[in-house]
Amino acid sequence: MSVASDFRIFIRVRWAWMLITAMFLYGIGVGILAPMNAVYLKDDIGLTKVEIAVVFMSSLLLNMVFTICVGFISDKLKSRKRIPMVAAVLCAAGLLLYMQADGFVLALLGMALATAPSGMIMGQMFAMARNHFTRWAPGIVEMSQLWLRATFSVGFFTGLLLGANIFLIASFQGVLWGNLFGYVALFAILVFYREVSVEPVSGKPKGGEPFSLVMLIALLLLLCADAIRGLYLPLVVNERFGDPRLASYIWSAQAIFELLFMTIAGYWAAKYGSIRIIILGGVCAFITYITYATVDYLPVFFIVQPLYSIFVSILLGVAMGYVQRMFLHRTGFGASVYVFITQTASLIGYVLPLMIKGITPNIFYIPAALVIVSLTTIVIFMFKEQKMKRITNRPQISH
């Protein structure tokens, strides 16, 4: 099957347009706020670097608890879509409180309520999508996951541009209202979406991956590196160049390539194997982090973004599918495990840069080191796996 014919099947699947639209609008809402959130806490509310880290860490801890608990029970529920609907309502309520924050306590409470339930959204949305395409288009299940994730990225990219311009017109309050719009739009679409369930498969599902704690840890390190970049790049760029909008424009330069790279990475993973493609993404990330740490010239930050897009596309697309395939018999739990790993990575990523005084480019040596450790682990794992396969496939000599 060609990319064009696979994509036509994807967009023509019954009710798929609602999943696509939900991902796009939710991406817009998240993208409007994401690169400016830390700057908002620092400049508008007046929090210190440590207080900002505490706000994000506390919210993440609650998010992790929500996500993994829901992951355990979601596969037993007849209607999974109620989970992201309830989460969207809670997140919207938290944002309304967050808008009133004038100090550390209210900012912490508002941020916790606005983000703690959000892990229940992405994981369960992808679990619903996997069931949906397994029922109506089983030949493109893995690519459908990548394209839905890319749709979120396109929405995120659109939100970045909107956020930068909304900030000019309505300051940070307008940006927060834009984030609220994303949750409201997601809720409205899910009200009308017809959820699909699939019959349980007896025995080991086809196309699954063997469970590997080593690979999960290696992916955790890569996601940790990306989390450091997500929180601290806007702060470093703002310190260096004095304009909070620049982070949105830099992220836009990255996100615009993700639809293309996620598609390419998906087919590469099918041809060469997910592990080899993940290694390629790690190399791209390492080059980008070293650039952030050593270069003090704004155009170069934009130039390396397509390279970082390759890493993000692989990390959020190929790696996500790889983890989900470890738990094909429990789609809700598998999707939640990946989200839980990203949240754990973010928690670690918020803490590690505190070892470096101030907000400086030296922070990016930390994610560069994490990538090196991760890639070393993955390469060792890959060679051991290949050696075991050769031993297993070696013909036995009978005496």
CSV table of N, CA and C in Angstrom, one decimal, residues 14 48 85 88 148 161 163 191-192 195 206 236 247 258 265 303 315-316 323 339 356 372 381:
chain,number,residue,atom,x,y,z
A,14,ARG,N,-15.0,5.4,9.1
A,14,ARG,CA,-16.3,5.9,9.8
A,14,ARG,C,-16.0,6.6,11.1
A,48,THR,N,9.7,32.4,41.7
A,48,THR,CA,11.2,32.1,41.4
A,48,THR,C,11.3,30.8,40.6
A,85,MET,N,-13.7,13.2,28.9
A,85,MET,CA,-14.7,14.2,29.0
A,85,MET,C,-14.7,14.8,30.4
A,88,ALA,N,-11.5,16.9,30.9
A,88,ALA,CA,-11.6,18.2,30.2
A,88,ALA,C,-12.3,19.2,31.1
A,148,LEU,N,-2.7,10.5,13.9
A,148,LEU,CA,-3.5,11.3,14.9
A,148,LEU,C,-2.6,12.1,15.8
A,161,LEU,N,1.3,29.7,17.0
A,161,LEU,CA,1.2,30.9,16.3
A,161,LEU,C,0.0,31.8,16.9
A,163,GLY,N,-1.1,31.7,19.9
A,163,GLY,CA,-0.7,32.2,21.3
A,163,GLY,C,0.2,33.4,21.2
A,191,VAL,N,-18.8,14.4,23.1
A,191,VAL,CA,-20.3,14.2,23.4
A,191,VAL,C,-20.9,13.5,22.2
A,192,PHE,N,-20.5,13.8,21.0
A,192,PHE,CA,-21.2,13.3,19.8
A,192,PHE,C,-20.4,12.1,19.2
A,195,GLU,N,-18.3,5.8,20.3
A,195,GLU,CA,-17.1,5.0,20.6
A,195,GLU,C,-17.2,3.6,20.1
A,206,LYS,N,-1.3,-10.5,17.6
A,206,LYS,CA,-0.3,-10.4,16.5
A,206,LYS,C,0.2,-9.0,16.5
A,236,VAL,N,15.2,30.1,28.7
A,236,VAL,CA,16.5,30.4,28.2
A,236,VAL,C,16.5,31.4,27.0
A,247,ALA,N,9.9,31.9,21.7
A,247,ALA,CA,9.8,30.4,22.0
A,247,ALA,C,8.7,29.8,21.2
A,258,GLU,N,6.4,18.1,11.6
A,258,GLU,CA,6.1,16.9,12.3
A,258,GLU,C,5.2,16.0,11.5
A,265,ALA,N,8.8,8.5,9.4
A,265,ALA,CA,9.4,7.7,10.5
A,265,ALA,C,8.5,6.4,10.7
A,303,ILE,N,17.2,27.1,12.6
A,303,ILE,CA,17.8,26.2,11.6
A,303,ILE,C,17.8,24.8,12.1
A,315,LEU,N,10.0,10.1,18.7
A,315,LEU,CA,9.8,9.9,20.2
A,315,LEU,C,8.3,9.9,20.5
A,316,LEU,N,7.5,10.7,19.9
A,316,LEU,CA,6.1,10.8,20.2
A,316,LEU,C,5.2,9.9,19.2
A,323,VAL,N,5.7,1.2,22.6
A,323,VAL,CA,5.3,0.9,24.0
A,323,VAL,C,3.9,0.4,24.0
A,339,VAL,N,2.0,7.5,28.5
A,339,VAL,CA,1.8,8.8,29.1
A,339,VAL,C,2.4,8.9,30.5
A,356,ILE,N,22.0,23.5,38.3
A,356,ILE,CA,22.7,24.5,37.6
A,356,ILE,C,22.2,25.9,38.0
A,372,ILE,N,23.0,10.5,25.5
A,372,ILE,CA,24.1,9.6,25.3
A,372,ILE,C,23.9,8.3,26.1
A,381,PHE,N,21.2,-3.1,24.1
A,381,PHE,CA,20.0,-4.0,24.1
A,381,PHE,C,19.7,-4.5,22.7
